[in-house]
Every structure is written in structure tokens, then in C-alpha cells.
Coordinates of C-alpha atoms in Angstrom, one line a residue:
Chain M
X1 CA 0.0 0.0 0.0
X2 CA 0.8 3.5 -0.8
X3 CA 2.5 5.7 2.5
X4 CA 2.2 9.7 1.4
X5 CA 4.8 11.6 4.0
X6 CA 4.2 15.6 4.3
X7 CA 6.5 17.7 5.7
X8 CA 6.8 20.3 7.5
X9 CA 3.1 19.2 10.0
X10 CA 2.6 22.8 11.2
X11 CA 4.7 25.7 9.7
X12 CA 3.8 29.7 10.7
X13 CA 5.1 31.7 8.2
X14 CA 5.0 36.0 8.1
X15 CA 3.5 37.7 5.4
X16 CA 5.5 38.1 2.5
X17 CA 7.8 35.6 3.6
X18 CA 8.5 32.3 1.1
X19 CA 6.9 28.7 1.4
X20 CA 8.4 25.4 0.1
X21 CA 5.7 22.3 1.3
X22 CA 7.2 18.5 0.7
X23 CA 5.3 15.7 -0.7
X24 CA 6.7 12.3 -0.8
X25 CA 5.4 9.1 -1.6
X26 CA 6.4 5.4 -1.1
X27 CA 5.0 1.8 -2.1
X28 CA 4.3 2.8 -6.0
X29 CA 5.5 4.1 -9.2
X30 CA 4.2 6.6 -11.7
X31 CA 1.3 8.1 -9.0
X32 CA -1.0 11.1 -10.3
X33 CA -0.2 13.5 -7.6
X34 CA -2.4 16.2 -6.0
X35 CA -2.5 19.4 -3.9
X36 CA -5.3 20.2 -2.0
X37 CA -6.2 22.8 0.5
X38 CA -8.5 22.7 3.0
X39 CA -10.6 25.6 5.2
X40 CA -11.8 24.9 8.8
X41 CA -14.1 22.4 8.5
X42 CA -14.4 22.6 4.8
X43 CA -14.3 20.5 1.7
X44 CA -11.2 20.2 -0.2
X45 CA -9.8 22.9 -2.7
X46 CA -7.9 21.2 -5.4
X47 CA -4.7 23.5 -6.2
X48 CA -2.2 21.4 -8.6
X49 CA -2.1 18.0 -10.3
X50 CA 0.3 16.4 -11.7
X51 CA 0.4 13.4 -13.9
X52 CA 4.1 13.3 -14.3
X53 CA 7.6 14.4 -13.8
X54 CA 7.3 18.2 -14.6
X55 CA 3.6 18.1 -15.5
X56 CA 2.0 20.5 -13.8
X57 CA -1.7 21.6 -14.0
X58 CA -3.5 24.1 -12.2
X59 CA -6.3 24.2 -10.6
X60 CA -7.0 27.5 -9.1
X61 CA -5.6 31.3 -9.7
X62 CA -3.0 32.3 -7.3
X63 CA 0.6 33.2 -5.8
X64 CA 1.3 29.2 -5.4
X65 CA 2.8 27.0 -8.0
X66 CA 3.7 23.0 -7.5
X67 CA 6.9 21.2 -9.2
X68 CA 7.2 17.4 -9.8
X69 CA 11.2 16.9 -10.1
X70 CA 11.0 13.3 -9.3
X71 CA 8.2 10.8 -10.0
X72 CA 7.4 10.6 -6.0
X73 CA 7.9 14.0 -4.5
X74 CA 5.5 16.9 -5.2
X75 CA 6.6 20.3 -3.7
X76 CA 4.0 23.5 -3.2
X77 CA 5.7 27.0 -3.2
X78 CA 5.2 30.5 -3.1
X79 CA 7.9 33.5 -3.2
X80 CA 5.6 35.8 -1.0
X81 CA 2.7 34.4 1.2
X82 CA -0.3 36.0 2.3
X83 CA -3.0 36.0 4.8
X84 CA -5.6 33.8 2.9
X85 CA -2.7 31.4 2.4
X86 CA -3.3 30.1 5.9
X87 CA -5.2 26.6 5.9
X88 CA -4.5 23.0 6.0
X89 CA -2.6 21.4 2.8
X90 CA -2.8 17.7 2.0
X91 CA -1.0 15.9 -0.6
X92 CA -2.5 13.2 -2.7
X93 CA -1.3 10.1 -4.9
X94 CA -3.6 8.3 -6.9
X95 CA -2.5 4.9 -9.4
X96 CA -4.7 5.6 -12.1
X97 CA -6.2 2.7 -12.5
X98 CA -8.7 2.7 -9.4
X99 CA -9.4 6.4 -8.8
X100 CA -9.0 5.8 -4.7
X101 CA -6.7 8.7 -3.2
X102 CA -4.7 8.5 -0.6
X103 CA -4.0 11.4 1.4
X104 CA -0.8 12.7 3.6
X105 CA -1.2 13.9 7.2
X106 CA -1.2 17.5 6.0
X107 CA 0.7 21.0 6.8
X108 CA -1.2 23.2 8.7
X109 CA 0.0 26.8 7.8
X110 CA -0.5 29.8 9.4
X111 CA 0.4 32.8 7.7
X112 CA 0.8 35.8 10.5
Chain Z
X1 CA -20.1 24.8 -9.7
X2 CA -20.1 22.4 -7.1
X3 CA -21.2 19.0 -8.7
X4 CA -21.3 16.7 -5.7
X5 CA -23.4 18.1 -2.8
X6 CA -23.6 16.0 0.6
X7 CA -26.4 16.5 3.4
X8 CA -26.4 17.1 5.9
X9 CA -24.0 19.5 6.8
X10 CA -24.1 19.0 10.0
X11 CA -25.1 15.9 12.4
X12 CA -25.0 15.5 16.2
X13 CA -26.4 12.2 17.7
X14 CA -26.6 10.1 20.6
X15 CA -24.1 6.6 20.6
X16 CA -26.5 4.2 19.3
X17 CA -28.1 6.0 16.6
X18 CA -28.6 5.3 13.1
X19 CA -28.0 8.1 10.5
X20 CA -27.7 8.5 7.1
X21 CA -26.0 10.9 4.8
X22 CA -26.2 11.4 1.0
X23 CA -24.4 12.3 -1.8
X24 CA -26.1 13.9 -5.0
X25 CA -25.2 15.3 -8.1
X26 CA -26.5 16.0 -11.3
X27 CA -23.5 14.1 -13.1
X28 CA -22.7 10.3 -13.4
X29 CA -19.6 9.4 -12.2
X30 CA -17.9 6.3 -13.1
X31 CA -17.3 5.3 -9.6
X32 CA -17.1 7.1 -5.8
X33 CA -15.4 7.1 -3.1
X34 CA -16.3 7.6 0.6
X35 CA -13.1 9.0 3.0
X36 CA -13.6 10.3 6.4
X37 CA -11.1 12.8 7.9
X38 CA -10.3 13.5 11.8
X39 CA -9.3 16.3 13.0
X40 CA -5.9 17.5 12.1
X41 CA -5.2 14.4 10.0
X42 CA -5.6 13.6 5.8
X43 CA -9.0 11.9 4.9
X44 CA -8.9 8.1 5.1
X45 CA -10.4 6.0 2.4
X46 CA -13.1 4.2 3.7
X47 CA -14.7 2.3 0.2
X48 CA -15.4 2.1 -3.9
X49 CA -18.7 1.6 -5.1
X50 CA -18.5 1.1 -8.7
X51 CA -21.6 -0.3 -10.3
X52 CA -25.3 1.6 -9.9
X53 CA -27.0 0.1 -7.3
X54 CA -24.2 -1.7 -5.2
X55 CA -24.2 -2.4 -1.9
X56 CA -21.0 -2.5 0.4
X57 CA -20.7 -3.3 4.0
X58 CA -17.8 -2.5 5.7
X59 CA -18.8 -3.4 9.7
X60 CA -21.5 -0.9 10.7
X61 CA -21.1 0.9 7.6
X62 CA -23.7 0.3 4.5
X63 CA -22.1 1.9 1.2
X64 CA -24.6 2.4 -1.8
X65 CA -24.0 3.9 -5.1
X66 CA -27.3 4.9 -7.0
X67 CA -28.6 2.6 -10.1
X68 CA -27.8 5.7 -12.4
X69 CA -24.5 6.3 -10.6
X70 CA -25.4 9.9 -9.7
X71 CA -25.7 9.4 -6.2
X72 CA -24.2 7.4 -3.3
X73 CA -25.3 6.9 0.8
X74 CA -23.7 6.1 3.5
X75 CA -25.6 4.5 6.6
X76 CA -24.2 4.1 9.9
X77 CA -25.8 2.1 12.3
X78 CA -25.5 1.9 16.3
X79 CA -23.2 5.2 16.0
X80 CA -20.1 5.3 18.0
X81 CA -18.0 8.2 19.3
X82 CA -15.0 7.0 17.2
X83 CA -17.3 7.5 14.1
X84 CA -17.3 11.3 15.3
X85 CA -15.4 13.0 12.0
X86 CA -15.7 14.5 8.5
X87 CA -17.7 12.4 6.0
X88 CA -16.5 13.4 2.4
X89 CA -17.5 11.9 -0.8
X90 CA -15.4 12.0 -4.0
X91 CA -15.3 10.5 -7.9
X92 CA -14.9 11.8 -11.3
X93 CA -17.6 12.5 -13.0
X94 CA -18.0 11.2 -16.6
X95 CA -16.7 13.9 -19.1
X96 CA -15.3 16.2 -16.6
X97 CA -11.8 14.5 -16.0
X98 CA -11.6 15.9 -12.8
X99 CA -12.1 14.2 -9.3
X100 CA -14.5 15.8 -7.3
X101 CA -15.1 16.1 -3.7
X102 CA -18.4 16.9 -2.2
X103 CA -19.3 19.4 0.0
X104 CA -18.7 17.2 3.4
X105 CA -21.0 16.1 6.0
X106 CA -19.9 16.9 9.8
X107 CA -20.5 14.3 11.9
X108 CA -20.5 14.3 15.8
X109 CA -21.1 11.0 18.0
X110 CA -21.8 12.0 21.8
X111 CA -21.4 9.3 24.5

């Protein structure tokens, strides 16, 4: 079975200031991967997908952008955060072939 | 436009109770999924239904997916505290190529 690892779990971050979020992912090869974001209590927000090294799609407008540089690890970054970038971002890998997700533990970020 | 709504929004219940919450949309989806997410943690798959109108049991929880594949239920019977979490459904919806999650259904178990 597929093991997603996130890193870092909580991060508070100023204004302005950069991000870099880590996805990894062990027990398969050649995963769709997917960035998510989550409000309070909320549904999830999909940001980036990629279905490949260095295939990137977005999802959604804004000062975030996502690289693939190896087939299992999926990084989220921004050069200059900002106050609605605070919530809780989960990474995603998905085979293909059954359409089941499995998700990370998450970074909760607070941007201050 | 959100294609896969869930209701309730919101549920609070006594240990031992039944509920049910649904999952609806307008589009047919080639499969769904069912995950439920604690607090602070990533969603947890919980079950695929596939075919319209199957059934899946998975211990206290009864799965079913719709006969036109536009809508799914879950059923939960004898509620337990540790059920207490967010109930989201997901699929992709035929034509779309996109995986969809619904709007989430809040559930709370009280001993």
C-alpha cells in the first residue's frame, strides 16, 4: 500500500515571507499526484495535479505554484505568502487505474 | 459549480443511533469514493462503489451507489463516538476529468 509523508506538519510563516511544502510518496510508481487545500471544516480545494515528472496543471488562480522533479515527491511553493494562504494542505497520490486517493497527514499553515 | 453536494451539513447524535448521509449530483460518475477525515489528519479512504445500485458493507457501515450512478449513501448504524469526524465523498464524474469532492458532512457522536 501507498504511504504519502508531508513535511513540515505545522509551519507559521509571516506575510511576505517564502513557502516550500514537501510531498513524498512510497509503495508505488508513476502516482497522479495532488494538492489540495483545506478551510476549517471545509471540503477540499484542489490546487495542482500532476500526472508526471514536470507536468503540472493548475487548478485554481494564485501566488502558489507546484513542481514534480521526481516521480514521488511533489513540492507547493510560493515566493511571497499571504494571509488567505493560511489553511490546511494535504497531498494526494492516486494509481490511475482505481481512482482511490490516498492522502498525507497535512501541513497546517499559518500565515501571520 | 459544485457537482457533488452531501447532506447534511451537519449531524449531532446520541451513541446508538442510526444516521444516514447522502451524496447527489446531477452528473454520473464512473465510480465514488467515501473517505472520512479526523481532525488535524488527511481523509482516510473508507470504500469504492462502482456499479449503480451496489451495496458495500464495511462493519457498521452500508455503502450504496445509485442505479444511475449519480448518487451514493452512506448509513451508519449503532453510531459510535469514534465515528465522530468528516464524511466526504469523492469521484470523477463522466466527461469532466476531474475528481470531485463533495461538499462534506460533519458528523459528531456523543457518549
Amino acid at each position: 500500500s501507498q504511504t504519502i509523508h508531508q513535511w513540515p506538519a505545522t509551519l507559521v510563516q509571516p506575510v511576505g515571507s517564502p513557502l516550500s511544502l514537501e510531498c513524498t510518496v512510497e509503495g508505488t510508481s508513476n502516482p497522479n499526484l495532488y494538492w489540495y487545500r483545506q478551510a476549517a471544516g471545509r471540503g477540499l480545494q484542489l490546487l495542482f495535479y500532476s500526472v508526471g515528472i514536470g507536468q503540472i496543471s493548475s487548478e485554481v488562480p494564485q501566488n502558489l505554484s507546484a513542481s514534480r522533479p521526481q516521480d514521488r515527491q511533489f513540492i507547493l511553493s510560493s515566493k511571497k505568502l499571504l494571509l488567505s494562504d493560511s489553511g490546511f494542505y494535504l497531498c494526494a497520490s492516486e494509481t490511475g487505474t482505481s481512482y482511490e486517493q490516498y492522502f498525507g497527514p497535512g501541513t497546517r499553515l499559518t500565515v501571520t | 459549480t459544485q457537482l457533488l453536494e452531501q447532506s447534511p451539513q451537519f449531524l449531532s447524535i446520541q451513541e446508538g443511533e442510526n444516521l444516514t448521509v447522502y451524496c447527489n449530483s446531477s452528473s454520473v460518475f464512473s465510480s465514488l469514493q467515501w473517505y472520512r477525515q479526523e481532525p488535524g489528519e488527511g481523509p482516510v479512504l473508507l470504500v469504492t462503489v462502482v456499479t449503480g445500485g451496489e451495496v458495500k458493507k464495511l462493519k457498521r457501515l452500508t455503502f450504496q451507489f445509485g442505479d444511475a450512478r449519480k448518487d451514493s449513501s452512506l448509513h451508519i448504524t449503532a453510531a459510535q463516538p469514534g465515528d465522530t469526524g468528516l464524511y466526504l465523498c469523492a469521484g470523477w464524474a463522466s466527461g469532466t476529468y476531474k475528481y470531485i469532492f463533495g461538499t462534506g458532512t460533519r458528523l459528531k457522536v456523543l457518549a
